[in-house]
Structure formats: structure tokens, C-alpha cells
CSV table of C-alpha atoms in Angstrom, one decimal:
chain,number,residue,atom,x,y,z
A,1,MET,CA,-0.1,-0.2,0.0
A,2,ASP,CA,3.0,2.7,1.0
A,3,GLY,CA,5.0,1.7,-2.3
A,4,CYS,CA,1.4,2.3,-4.0
A,5,TYR,CA,1.3,5.9,-2.5
A,6,PHE,CA,4.9,6.6,-3.1
A,7,CYS,CA,4.5,6.1,-6.5
A,8,ILE,CA,0.8,8.3,-6.9
A,9,MET,CA,2.7,11.1,-5.0
A,10,ALA,CA,5.9,10.6,-7.5
A,11,ILE,CA,3.5,10.9,-10.8
A,12,ILE,CA,1.9,13.8,-9.2
A,13,ALA,CA,4.8,15.7,-8.5
A,14,THR,CA,6.4,14.5,-11.8
A,15,SER,CA,3.4,16.0,-13.4
A,16,VAL,CA,3.4,19.6,-11.5
A,17,ALA,CA,6.9,19.9,-12.2
A,18,ILE,CA,6.6,19.6,-16.0
A,19,PHE,CA,3.6,21.9,-15.9
A,20,LEU,CA,5.7,24.4,-13.9
A,21,ILE,CA,8.3,24.1,-16.6
A,22,ARG,CA,5.9,24.2,-19.5
A,23,LEU,CA,4.1,27.2,-17.7
A,24,LEU,CA,7.5,29.1,-17.4
A,25,HIS,CA,8.8,28.2,-21.1
A,26,VAL,CA,5.4,29.9,-22.2
A,27,LEU,CA,5.8,33.1,-20.3
A,28,TYR,CA,9.1,33.5,-21.4
A,29,LEU,CA,8.2,33.1,-24.9
A,30,THR,CA,4.9,35.3,-24.6
A,31,GLY,CA,7.3,38.1,-23.3
A,32,LYS,CA,9.1,38.0,-26.7
A,33,SER,CA,8.2,39.5,-30.0
A,34,ARG,CA,6.9,37.0,-32.0
A,35,ARG,CA,5.9,37.4,-35.7
A,36,LEU,CA,3.3,35.5,-37.4
A,37,LYS,CA,5.0,34.0,-40.1
A,38,SER,CA,2.5,31.6,-41.3
A,39,PRO,CA,1.7,32.2,-45.0
A,40,GLN,CA,-1.5,30.5,-44.6
A,41,PRO,CA,-4.7,32.8,-43.4
A,42,LEU,CA,-4.8,32.7,-39.6
A,43,SER,CA,-8.1,31.9,-38.0
A,44,THR,CA,-8.9,35.0,-35.8
A,45,LEU,CA,-11.1,35.6,-32.8
A,46,ILE,CA,-12.2,39.2,-32.1
A,47,VAL,CA,-14.1,40.3,-29.1
A,48,LEU,CA,-16.3,43.3,-29.4
A,49,GLY,CA,-17.8,44.8,-26.4
A,50,SER,CA,-20.4,47.5,-25.4
A,51,GLY,CA,-20.0,51.2,-25.4
A,52,GLY,CA,-17.1,52.7,-27.3
A,53,HIS,CA,-14.6,49.3,-27.3
A,54,THR,CA,-16.7,47.7,-30.8
A,55,ALA,CA,-16.1,51.2,-32.3
A,56,GLU,CA,-12.2,51.4,-32.0
A,57,MET,CA,-12.0,47.5,-32.6
A,58,MET,CA,-14.0,48.3,-36.2
A,59,ASN,CA,-11.4,51.0,-36.5
A,60,LEU,CA,-8.5,49.1,-35.8
A,61,LEU,CA,-9.8,46.1,-38.4
A,62,SER,CA,-10.5,48.8,-41.0
A,63,VAL,CA,-6.3,48.9,-41.7
A,64,LEU,CA,-5.7,45.3,-41.1
A,65,GLN,CA,-5.0,42.9,-44.1
A,66,MET,CA,-8.5,41.3,-43.9
A,67,ASP,CA,-7.3,38.4,-46.2
A,68,ARG,CA,-4.6,37.6,-43.8
A,69,PHE,CA,-6.8,37.1,-40.8
A,70,THR,CA,-9.4,34.6,-41.8
A,71,PRO,CA,-12.0,33.2,-40.9
A,72,ARG,CA,-13.2,35.8,-38.4
A,73,PHE,CA,-15.2,34.9,-35.3
A,74,TYR,CA,-16.6,37.8,-33.6
A,75,ILE,CA,-17.7,37.0,-30.1
A,76,ALA,CA,-19.7,39.4,-28.3
A,77,ALA,CA,-21.7,39.1,-24.7
A,78,ALA,CA,-25.4,37.7,-25.1
A,79,THR,CA,-26.8,40.7,-24.0
A,80,ASP,CA,-25.0,43.1,-26.2
A,81,ASN,CA,-26.3,42.4,-29.8
A,82,MET,CA,-25.6,45.9,-30.9
A,83,SER,CA,-22.1,45.0,-31.3
A,84,LEU,CA,-22.6,42.0,-33.4
A,85,GLN,CA,-24.6,44.3,-35.7
A,86,LYS,CA,-21.8,46.4,-36.4
A,87,ALA,CA,-19.5,43.4,-37.0
A,88,ARG,CA,-22.1,42.3,-39.4
A,89,VAL,CA,-22.3,45.9,-41.3
A,90,PHE,CA,-18.7,46.1,-41.2
A,91,GLU,CA,-18.1,42.8,-42.9
A,92,ASP,CA,-20.9,43.9,-45.2
A,93,SER,CA,-18.8,47.3,-46.1
A,94,LEU,CA,-15.5,44.5,-46.8
A,95,LEU,CA,-17.6,42.5,-49.4
A,96,HIS,CA,-19.1,45.9,-51.2
A,97,LYS,CA,-15.8,47.3,-51.1
A,98,LYS,CA,-14.4,44.0,-52.5
A,99,VAL,CA,-12.0,44.4,-50.0
A,100,ILE,CA,-12.5,40.4,-49.3
A,101,LYS,CA,-13.2,37.9,-52.0
A,102,GLY,CA,-16.2,35.8,-50.1
A,103,SER,CA,-17.1,36.6,-46.5
A,104,SER,CA,-15.7,33.7,-43.9
A,105,ALA,CA,-16.8,35.5,-40.6
A,106,GLN,CA,-19.0,34.0,-37.8
A,107,PHE,CA,-20.6,36.0,-35.1
A,108,MET,CA,-21.2,34.1,-31.7
A,109,GLN,CA,-22.3,35.4,-27.9
A,110,ILE,CA,-20.7,34.4,-24.8
A,111,TYR,CA,-22.4,34.6,-21.6
A,112,ARG,CA,-21.2,37.3,-19.0
A,113,SER,CA,-19.8,36.7,-15.9
A,114,ARG,CA,-21.9,39.6,-14.2
A,115,GLU,CA,-24.1,41.6,-15.2
A,116,VAL,CA,-24.6,45.4,-14.1
A,117,GLY,CA,-26.2,45.3,-10.7
A,118,GLN,CA,-26.0,41.8,-10.2
A,119,SER,CA,-25.4,40.0,-6.6
A,120,TYR,CA,-21.8,38.6,-5.9
A,121,VAL,CA,-23.6,35.6,-4.6
A,122,THR,CA,-25.1,34.6,-7.9
A,123,SER,CA,-22.6,35.8,-9.6
A,124,VAL,CA,-20.6,32.7,-8.6
A,125,TRP,CA,-22.8,30.5,-10.6
A,126,THR,CA,-22.8,33.0,-13.6
A,127,THR,CA,-18.8,33.1,-13.8
A,128,LEU,CA,-18.6,29.1,-13.5
A,129,LEU,CA,-21.5,29.1,-16.3
A,130,ALA,CA,-19.4,31.9,-18.7
A,131,THR,CA,-16.3,30.0,-18.2
A,132,THR,CA,-17.8,26.9,-19.3
A,133,HIS,CA,-19.2,28.4,-22.3
A,134,ALA,CA,-15.8,30.6,-22.8
A,135,LEU,CA,-14.0,26.9,-22.8
A,136,TRP,CA,-16.3,25.5,-25.4
A,137,LEU,CA,-16.2,28.6,-27.7
A,138,MET,CA,-12.4,28.0,-27.7
A,139,VAL,CA,-12.2,24.4,-28.0
A,140,LYS,CA,-14.5,24.9,-31.0
A,141,ILE,CA,-12.4,27.8,-32.6
A,142,ARG,CA,-9.1,27.2,-31.7
A,143,PRO,CA,-7.8,30.6,-33.2
A,144,GLN,CA,-4.4,31.3,-34.2
A,145,VAL,CA,-5.0,35.0,-33.1
A,146,VAL,CA,-7.1,36.6,-30.4
A,147,LEU,CA,-7.6,40.6,-30.6
A,148,CYS,CA,-9.4,42.5,-27.6
A,149,ASN,CA,-9.5,46.2,-26.5
A,150,GLY,CA,-10.6,46.0,-23.0
A,151,PRO,CA,-14.1,44.6,-22.4
A,152,GLY,CA,-14.3,42.0,-19.8
A,153,THR,CA,-15.8,39.2,-21.8
A,154,CYS,CA,-12.3,39.0,-23.1
A,155,ILE,CA,-10.6,38.0,-19.6
A,156,PRO,CA,-11.7,34.2,-19.8
A,157,LEU,CA,-11.2,33.9,-23.3
A,158,CYS,CA,-7.6,35.1,-23.0
A,159,VAL,CA,-6.9,32.8,-19.9
A,160,ILE,CA,-8.2,29.9,-21.8
A,161,ALA,CA,-6.3,30.6,-24.9
A,162,PHE,CA,-3.0,30.6,-22.7
A,163,LEU,CA,-3.8,27.6,-20.7
A,164,PHE,CA,-4.1,26.5,-24.4
A,165,LYS,CA,-0.4,27.1,-24.8
A,166,VAL,CA,0.7,25.5,-21.5
A,167,ILE,CA,-0.8,22.3,-22.6
A,168,GLY,CA,0.1,22.4,-25.9
A,169,ILE,CA,-3.3,22.4,-27.8
A,170,ARG,CA,-2.7,25.4,-29.7
A,171,TRP,CA,-0.8,28.5,-29.7
A,172,SER,CA,-2.8,31.7,-30.0
A,173,SER,CA,-1.4,35.0,-30.2
A,174,ILE,CA,-2.7,37.2,-27.8
A,175,PHE,CA,-2.9,41.2,-29.1
A,176,TYR,CA,-4.5,43.6,-26.6
A,177,VAL,CA,-4.9,47.3,-27.2
A,178,GLU,CA,-5.9,49.3,-24.6
A,179,SER,CA,-8.8,51.9,-25.0
A,180,ILE,CA,-7.8,55.1,-26.3
A,181,ALA,CA,-10.0,56.5,-23.4
A,182,ARG,CA,-7.5,55.2,-20.7
A,183,VAL,CA,-5.1,57.9,-20.3
A,184,LYS,CA,-3.3,57.5,-17.0
A,185,ARG,CA,-4.3,54.3,-16.0
A,186,LEU,CA,-5.1,50.6,-17.5
A,187,SER,CA,-8.9,49.4,-17.3
A,188,LEU,CA,-9.2,46.4,-15.0
A,189,SER,CA,-8.8,43.8,-18.1
A,190,GLY,CA,-6.1,45.5,-19.4
A,191,LEU,CA,-4.7,45.6,-16.0
A,192,LEU,CA,-5.4,41.7,-15.3
A,193,LEU,CA,-3.9,40.6,-18.8
A,194,TYR,CA,-0.8,43.1,-18.3
A,195,LYS,CA,-0.3,41.6,-14.9
A,196,LEU,CA,-0.7,37.8,-15.4
A,197,CYS,CA,1.7,38.4,-18.8
A,198,ILE,CA,-1.0,36.8,-21.3
A,199,ALA,CA,-0.8,38.7,-23.7
A,200,ASP,CA,1.7,38.6,-26.3
A,201,GLN,CA,1.5,41.7,-27.5
A,202,PHE,CA,0.2,44.6,-24.8
A,203,PHE,CA,-0.2,48.3,-26.9
A,204,VAL,CA,-1.6,51.8,-24.9
A,205,GLN,CA,-2.1,54.9,-26.9
A,206,TRP,CA,-0.8,57.6,-24.7
A,207,PRO,CA,3.0,57.7,-23.8
A,208,GLN,CA,2.6,58.3,-20.4
A,209,LEU,CA,0.7,54.7,-20.1
A,210,GLN,CA,4.0,53.2,-21.5
A,211,ARG,CA,6.1,54.5,-19.1
A,212,LYS,CA,4.0,54.0,-16.3
A,213,TYR,CA,3.9,50.5,-17.7
A,214,PRO,CA,6.9,49.4,-19.5
A,215,ARG,CA,6.5,46.2,-20.9
A,216,ALA,CA,3.4,47.6,-23.1
A,217,HIS,CA,4.1,49.0,-26.7
A,218,TYR,CA,3.2,52.8,-27.7
A,219,VAL,CA,3.4,53.3,-31.3
A,220,GLY,CA,0.7,56.6,-31.2
A,221,CYS,CA,-2.8,56.1,-31.7
A,222,LEU,CA,-4.0,53.0,-33.2
A,223,MET,CA,-7.6,53.5,-33.4
């Protein structure tokens, strides 16, 4: 019996050690500048948010080489129909202008972890539900690129994408662009991704923010 116990403990200890080594390796690579060298189109997850987040994201997408980032998967919160409508209009405009040859976009919704005014007690259940839903979506999509700019909806998606890197399911390059409205401090979403070193590239749009958060990149106004 003692022999079995020590064997099990040894297997657990070895597994934990391998996971930690892999985690440190991924964190090291995430902190490096990585270019998307694949000549093939890259499946891209685009996280939308209410308010100005979606408008800024559409501005950002308008300067990208869209044939390079395809198929595109737009995700917004389950209660945010307006953002997905804007994304559909944007995709239609690409077809009308013949920027792309054919639409390969898909539009999805994800449960919110917590609605405005929701109690913290009930938010425990909704957070678990939202995380499970996010995991199902990420397994289904397995994007090569994740683009986000601040909505809280992006946190579970980015965390799962990062864990996929660690366990070797898919390397998703995560690009986070902080909202131009954030002049002196990061949003909560941005702060979490910055502190956890999850984003492969982290951009801010004000030089004073880059000075405060030195691992961020400042390349001027992106949106």
C-alpha cells in the first residue's frame, strides 16, 4: 500500500513539475516579440464590447489586411446585440468594397460573468457558466490570433487561450490594445492581462501609459 502511495505521489509531483516548466517556458516566449510568419491565413477571434470598445475595434480592423486574418470569429456578450450588428455591417462593407473575395466571418455570443447590478452571490454561478461557455467556444474555434481591446468578456477567453498554449493544444497569439480613453491608468481587463503576462503584444495609445507600464508598446494612436 505504501509503495502505491509513493508511486502516486511521485507521478503527481512529476506532472506538477512538468506543468510548471512548461508554464515558465510559455511565459518566457509570451514576453518576446513574435511575428506571425505563417503564409497561410490565420483564424482570428475578435472580442467585441459595448460602448466605445466595438467602434474602436472596427477602426483597428479597417487598417488590417483582412485576407490575412480569416476566418474571423466575432464574439460579444449575450446581451450585446448592437456590437454584433456593427460587426455584420463592417463585414458587409468589406464585401461591397471588394476588400475580401467572400465572407468567412462568424458571429457568436458568450455569457457574461456578471451583469451590472448583479449580486456577488449569484455571480459565482454565472461566472462558472460563463467560463464553461468560453471553454466550449475556444475548443470549437481554436484561433491562431486573438484581438481584444478591453471588454471584460475577453478575460476568460484570453486565459483559456493561454492555458491552451501551456498544455499544447494551440498557440494563440494574443494582441491586446488598450482603449484610447485610458490615458493615465489601464482598464481592469488590461491590468489583469498585463500583470498575468498573458498577452503576447500589449499596446497602449498614450506615451505616459507606456512609461507607467514598461512592458506595453506605444506606437501612437491605433484607433
